C-alpha cells in the first residue's frame, strides 16, 4: 500500500508540472582534449567586483589555468578593460613566457566573444572553445579548478584589506597574489602526486620562507616586516586553498547529477525562459510538457518535439532545464 501511494505521488502529472525542481541539476561532464605539454590548452575566467587594489586600482582579476599542470596565473586588471586591453595583458604576462596557446576554453564573456578577440586567435591558429553555464560543463578543471581559484582570490582579497606593515604600507590583494601563486605551485596535485611546478617546469621553485638565513644579527625593520608579511600571506594562502577546495567539492556534489536520458524518453522542460505561455505568470507551471527526445547532443543539449503552443521556441534544450517524466500506470490507479 505504501509503495503504491509513493508511486502514485511520483507519477502524478499535475505535481510533476507544477512543482519546482528541488533535486540536483542534470549535467554531463564533457571530457575535453588532453594536452601533451604545459600551456597548450588553457582555461580563462574573470573574478570581478573586487575592491580596488595596487597602484592602478585594479578591481578585477583574470584567472588563467594551464590544463596540463593545473598551474594558475592571476592577472589583476579592470572590469571595464576592452578585448584589446585583455589581449595585451595576456601577451605581456603569459604568452611572452609560455608561447601561443593551442586552445582557449572560456565562457561567452563579451571580451572573449568579440570579433577582435576571435580574429586575433584565428591569425595565430588558436582554437576558441566556449561554454555557457546553463548549457555545458567541461571537465573538472573548468567546472572545479577555475571556480576554486576564483574563490581563493576572493578570500585573499578579503584578507589583503586588513594587513599593514610597520611603516604603514597596506598590502592589498594585488600584493598578496604572488604569494598565492607560489604556494599553489608548491602544492601537490592529486592525480600524478606531483607539485604543479614539477608538472609545469620540471623543478620546484625556491621558496623565500625556506631560504631565510638565521645567522644574521641585525635585520632592518622594514625587511623584517616584509618577511613577516610573506609568511602570513603564505599561511593564509594555504588556508584559502584548503577551504576553497573543500567548499567547491561539496557544492559540486550537492548541485549536479549525471543525466540518464535516451532518445524517445519523455521529459518536462522548465518554463523559466518561457515568456509566451498564456495566463498569470505567477501561477504558471514550473515545467511544461511532456515532450519526446528526438536527439541527444554531446554539448549537454537535447532536441525535443515541441507542442504547437511552443513552436516558436528552439527545440534544443540544455539538460539542466529538463527533468525526466514519470508515466503513471493508468489501470493500476484507476478509481
Coordinates of C-alpha atoms in Angstrom, one line a residue:
X1 CA 0.0 0.0 0.0
X2 CA 2.7 2.4 1.0
X3 CA 4.7 1.6 -2.2
X4 CA 1.6 2.2 -4.3
X5 CA 1.0 5.6 -2.7
X6 CA 4.6 6.6 -3.2
X7 CA 4.5 5.6 -6.9
X8 CA 1.2 7.5 -7.4
X9 CA 2.7 10.7 -5.9
X10 CA 5.9 10.4 -8.0
X11 CA 3.9 9.8 -11.3
X12 CA 1.3 12.5 -10.7
X13 CA 1.1 14.6 -13.9
X14 CA -0.1 17.7 -12.2
X15 CA 2.5 17.6 -9.5
X16 CA 5.4 17.0 -11.9
X17 CA 4.5 20.1 -13.9
X18 CA 3.5 22.3 -11.1
X19 CA 6.3 21.6 -8.5
X20 CA 9.6 23.3 -8.8
X21 CA 12.7 21.0 -9.2
X22 CA 14.5 20.6 -5.8
X23 CA 16.9 17.9 -6.8
X24 CA 20.4 18.0 -8.4
X25 CA 20.7 19.7 -11.7
X26 CA 21.2 17.4 -14.6
X27 CA 24.6 18.0 -16.3
X28 CA 27.0 15.9 -18.3
X29 CA 30.7 16.4 -17.6
X30 CA 32.2 16.8 -21.1
X31 CA 35.7 15.4 -21.4
X32 CA 38.0 17.8 -23.3
X33 CA 41.1 17.0 -25.2
X34 CA 44.1 16.2 -23.1
X35 CA 47.2 18.4 -23.8
X36 CA 50.6 16.9 -24.4
X37 CA 52.6 19.7 -22.8
X38 CA 52.2 22.7 -20.5
X39 CA 50.4 25.8 -21.7
X40 CA 49.0 24.1 -24.7
X41 CA 45.3 24.2 -23.5
X42 CA 44.3 26.9 -21.0
X43 CA 41.1 27.9 -19.2
X44 CA 40.2 31.6 -18.7
X45 CA 37.7 33.3 -16.5
X46 CA 37.1 36.6 -14.7
X47 CA 36.9 37.4 -11.0
X48 CA 35.1 40.8 -10.9
X49 CA 33.8 43.3 -8.4
X50 CA 36.9 43.2 -6.3
X51 CA 38.0 46.1 -4.1
X52 CA 40.4 48.5 -5.8
X53 CA 44.0 47.3 -5.3
X54 CA 47.5 48.1 -6.4
X55 CA 48.9 51.2 -8.0
X56 CA 46.4 51.0 -10.8
X57 CA 43.4 50.4 -8.5
X58 CA 42.5 47.1 -10.2
X59 CA 39.0 45.9 -9.5
X60 CA 39.1 42.5 -11.3
X61 CA 41.4 39.6 -11.9
X62 CA 41.8 37.4 -15.0
X63 CA 42.4 33.8 -13.9
X64 CA 44.3 31.6 -16.5
X65 CA 44.8 27.9 -15.7
X66 CA 47.1 25.5 -17.6
X67 CA 45.2 22.3 -18.4
X68 CA 48.3 20.2 -18.3
X69 CA 49.9 21.2 -14.9
X70 CA 46.8 22.9 -13.4
X71 CA 49.1 25.9 -12.8
X72 CA 47.2 29.3 -12.4
X73 CA 48.3 32.8 -13.4
X74 CA 46.3 35.6 -11.8
X75 CA 46.4 38.9 -13.6
X76 CA 45.0 42.0 -11.8
X77 CA 43.1 44.2 -14.3
X78 CA 40.0 46.3 -14.6
X79 CA 36.4 45.2 -15.0
X80 CA 35.9 47.6 -18.0
X81 CA 39.0 46.6 -19.9
X82 CA 38.4 46.0 -23.6
X83 CA 39.3 43.0 -25.6
X84 CA 42.4 44.8 -26.8
X85 CA 43.4 45.5 -23.2
X86 CA 42.9 41.8 -22.3
X87 CA 44.9 40.7 -25.4
X88 CA 47.8 43.0 -24.5
X89 CA 47.7 41.8 -20.8
X90 CA 47.9 38.1 -21.8
X91 CA 50.6 38.8 -24.4
X92 CA 52.8 40.7 -21.9
X93 CA 52.3 38.5 -18.9
X94 CA 51.7 35.0 -20.2
X95 CA 52.4 34.4 -23.9
X96 CA 55.8 36.2 -23.6
X97 CA 56.8 33.4 -21.2
X98 CA 54.9 30.4 -22.4
X99 CA 54.2 30.9 -26.1
X100 CA 51.0 30.8 -28.1
X101 CA 48.1 28.5 -26.9
X102 CA 46.6 25.8 -29.0
X103 CA 43.1 26.0 -27.4
X104 CA 41.5 28.5 -25.0
X105 CA 38.4 27.4 -23.1
X106 CA 36.3 30.2 -21.7
X107 CA 32.7 31.4 -21.2
X108 CA 30.9 33.7 -23.6
X109 CA 32.1 36.9 -22.0
X110 CA 31.8 39.9 -24.4
X111 CA 35.6 40.3 -24.5
X112 CA 36.2 36.6 -25.3
X113 CA 33.3 36.7 -27.8
X114 CA 34.3 39.9 -29.6
X115 CA 35.3 39.9 -33.3
X116 CA 38.7 41.4 -32.4
X117 CA 39.5 38.6 -29.9
X118 CA 38.3 35.9 -32.4
X119 CA 40.3 37.4 -35.3
X120 CA 43.4 37.6 -33.2
X121 CA 43.4 33.9 -32.4
X122 CA 42.4 33.0 -36.0
X123 CA 45.6 34.6 -37.1
X124 CA 47.6 32.6 -34.6
X125 CA 45.7 29.3 -35.3
X126 CA 44.4 29.1 -31.7
X127 CA 41.0 27.3 -31.2
X128 CA 38.5 29.1 -29.0
X129 CA 36.1 26.8 -27.1
X130 CA 33.1 28.4 -25.4
X131 CA 30.8 27.1 -22.8
X132 CA 27.6 28.5 -21.1
X133 CA 26.8 27.9 -17.5
X134 CA 23.3 26.7 -18.3
X135 CA 24.3 24.6 -21.3
X136 CA 27.6 22.8 -20.9
X137 CA 30.1 21.8 -18.3
X138 CA 33.6 20.9 -19.3
X139 CA 35.7 18.5 -17.2
X140 CA 36.7 19.1 -13.6
X141 CA 39.2 21.9 -14.4
X142 CA 36.7 24.4 -15.8
X143 CA 33.9 23.2 -13.5
X144 CA 36.0 23.0 -10.4
X145 CA 39.5 24.4 -10.6
X146 CA 38.6 27.8 -12.1
X147 CA 35.8 28.3 -9.6
X148 CA 38.1 27.2 -6.8
X149 CA 40.8 29.6 -7.8
X150 CA 38.2 32.4 -8.1
X151 CA 37.1 31.6 -4.5
X152 CA 40.7 31.6 -3.3
X153 CA 41.3 35.0 -5.0
X154 CA 38.2 36.4 -3.2
X155 CA 39.4 35.1 0.1
X156 CA 42.8 36.6 -0.5
X157 CA 41.2 40.0 -1.3
X158 CA 39.2 40.0 1.9
X159 CA 42.5 39.3 3.9
X160 CA 44.5 41.9 2.0
X161 CA 42.4 44.8 3.2
X162 CA 43.5 44.1 6.8
X163 CA 47.3 43.8 6.6
X164 CA 49.6 46.8 7.2
X165 CA 53.4 47.0 7.6
X166 CA 55.1 48.8 10.5
X167 CA 55.8 51.7 8.1
X168 CA 52.0 52.0 7.4
X169 CA 52.1 50.4 3.9
X170 CA 49.0 48.5 3.2
X171 CA 49.4 45.2 1.4
X172 CA 46.2 44.7 -0.6
X173 CA 45.2 41.7 -2.7
X174 CA 47.4 42.7 -5.6
X175 CA 50.5 42.4 -3.4
X176 CA 49.4 39.1 -1.9
X177 CA 48.5 37.3 -5.2
X178 CA 52.2 36.3 -5.9
X179 CA 52.3 34.5 -2.5
X180 CA 49.2 32.6 -3.5
X181 CA 50.6 31.6 -6.9
X182 CA 53.9 30.5 -5.4
X183 CA 52.3 28.4 -2.7
X184 CA 49.9 26.9 -5.2
X185 CA 52.8 25.8 -7.4
X186 CA 54.3 24.1 -4.4
X187 CA 51.1 22.2 -3.6
X188 CA 50.8 18.6 -4.7
X189 CA 48.3 17.7 -7.4
X190 CA 46.3 14.6 -6.5
X191 CA 46.3 12.8 -9.8
X192 CA 50.1 12.4 -10.6
X193 CA 51.1 13.1 -7.0
X194 CA 53.5 15.8 -8.1
X195 CA 53.7 19.5 -7.4
X196 CA 52.2 21.9 -10.0
X197 CA 55.7 23.4 -10.5
X198 CA 57.2 20.0 -11.4
X199 CA 54.4 19.3 -13.9
X200 CA 54.8 22.7 -15.5
X201 CA 58.6 23.3 -15.5
X202 CA 60.2 20.1 -14.2
X203 CA 61.6 21.7 -11.0
X204 CA 60.3 23.3 -7.8
X205 CA 61.0 27.0 -7.2
X206 CA 63.0 28.1 -4.2
X207 CA 60.6 29.4 -1.5
X208 CA 61.6 32.6 0.3
X209 CA 60.5 31.2 3.7
X210 CA 62.7 28.2 3.4
X211 CA 65.8 30.2 2.4
X212 CA 65.9 32.7 5.3
X213 CA 69.3 33.0 7.0
X214 CA 69.1 32.6 10.7
X215 CA 72.7 33.7 11.5
X216 CA 72.1 37.4 10.8
X217 CA 72.4 39.6 13.9
X218 CA 70.7 42.7 12.5
X219 CA 67.6 42.9 10.4
X220 CA 66.2 46.1 9.0
X221 CA 62.8 46.8 10.5
X222 CA 61.1 47.1 7.1
X223 CA 62.8 44.0 5.8
X224 CA 61.7 42.1 8.9
X225 CA 58.1 43.4 8.4
X226 CA 58.2 42.4 4.8
X227 CA 59.3 38.8 5.7
X228 CA 56.5 38.7 8.3
X229 CA 54.0 39.7 5.6
X230 CA 55.3 37.0 3.3
X231 CA 54.9 34.3 6.0
X232 CA 51.4 35.5 6.9
X233 CA 50.4 35.7 3.3
X234 CA 51.7 32.1 2.7
X235 CA 49.8 30.7 5.7
X236 CA 46.6 32.4 4.7
X237 CA 47.0 31.2 1.1
X238 CA 47.2 27.6 2.4
X239 CA 44.1 28.1 4.4
X240 CA 42.3 29.7 1.5
X241 CA 43.2 26.9 -0.8
X242 CA 42.1 24.2 1.6
X243 CA 38.8 25.9 2.4
X244 CA 38.1 26.6 -1.3
X245 CA 38.8 23.0 -2.4
X246 CA 36.5 21.6 0.3
X247 CA 33.8 24.1 -0.5
X248 CA 34.0 23.5 -4.2
X249 CA 33.8 19.7 -3.9
X250 CA 30.9 19.8 -1.5
X251 CA 29.0 22.3 -3.7
X252 CA 29.5 20.3 -6.8
X253 CA 28.5 17.0 -5.2
X254 CA 25.3 18.6 -3.9
X255 CA 24.2 20.5 -7.0
X256 CA 24.9 18.3 -10.0
X257 CA 23.8 14.9 -11.2
X258 CA 24.7 13.0 -14.4
X259 CA 21.6 12.6 -16.6
X260 CA 20.3 9.2 -17.7
X261 CA 18.4 10.3 -20.8
X262 CA 17.8 8.4 -24.0
X263 CA 16.1 9.1 -27.4
X264 CA 12.3 8.7 -27.2
X265 CA 12.3 9.3 -23.4
X266 CA 9.6 11.7 -22.1
X267 CA 10.8 14.8 -20.4
X268 CA 9.4 18.0 -18.9
X269 CA 11.0 21.4 -19.8
X270 CA 11.5 24.2 -17.3
X271 CA 9.3 27.3 -18.1
X272 CA 11.9 29.7 -16.6
X273 CA 12.7 31.1 -20.0
X274 CA 9.2 30.7 -21.5
X275 CA 7.5 34.1 -21.7
X276 CA 4.8 33.3 -24.2
X277 CA 2.8 30.9 -22.0
X278 CA -0.8 32.3 -21.6
X279 CA -2.2 33.1 -18.2
X280 CA -0.8 34.6 -15.0
X281 CA 3.0 34.4 -14.8
X282 CA 2.8 33.8 -11.0
X283 CA 0.6 30.8 -11.5
X284 CA 2.2 29.2 -14.5
X285 CA 3.6 25.7 -14.1
X286 CA 7.3 25.3 -13.3
X287 CA 7.6 22.7 -16.1
X288 CA 5.8 22.3 -19.5
X289 CA 5.4 19.1 -21.4
X290 CA 5.5 16.2 -21.9
X291 CA 8.0 16.2 -24.8
X292 CA 9.7 13.3 -26.6
X293 CA 13.5 13.4 -27.0
X294 CA 14.5 13.3 -30.7
X295 CA 18.2 13.7 -30.4
X296 CA 20.9 13.8 -27.8
X297 CA 23.7 16.2 -28.3
X298 CA 27.2 16.0 -26.8
X299 CA 27.1 19.6 -25.7
X300 CA 24.7 18.8 -22.9
X301 CA 21.7 19.6 -25.0
X302 CA 18.7 17.5 -26.1
X303 CA 16.4 18.1 -29.1
X304 CA 12.7 17.6 -28.4
X305 CA 9.4 17.8 -30.2
X306 CA 7.7 20.9 -29.0
X307 CA 3.9 21.4 -29.0
X308 CA 2.2 23.9 -31.2
X309 CA 1.9 26.4 -28.4
X310 CA 5.7 26.5 -28.0
X311 CA 6.5 26.1 -31.7
X312 CA 8.4 29.4 -31.8
X313 CA 10.9 28.1 -29.2
X314 CA 14.1 26.5 -30.3
X315 CA 13.8 22.7 -29.9
X316 CA 17.4 22.4 -28.5
X317 CA 17.1 22.5 -24.7
X318 CA 20.0 22.3 -22.1
X319 CA 19.8 19.2 -19.9
X320 CA 20.0 21.4 -16.8
X321 CA 16.5 22.7 -17.7
X322 CA 14.7 19.4 -18.1
X323 CA 13.7 16.5 -15.9
X324 CA 12.5 13.0 -16.8
X325 CA 8.8 12.5 -16.8
X326 CA 7.5 9.6 -14.8
X327 CA 4.5 8.0 -16.5
X328 CA 1.8 6.6 -14.3
X329 CA 0.0 3.2 -14.7
X330 CA -3.5 4.3 -15.7
X331 CA -5.0 0.9 -15.0
X332 CA -3.2 0.4 -11.7
X333 CA -4.5 3.7 -10.2
X334 CA -8.0 3.7 -12.0
X335 CA -10.5 4.9 -9.5

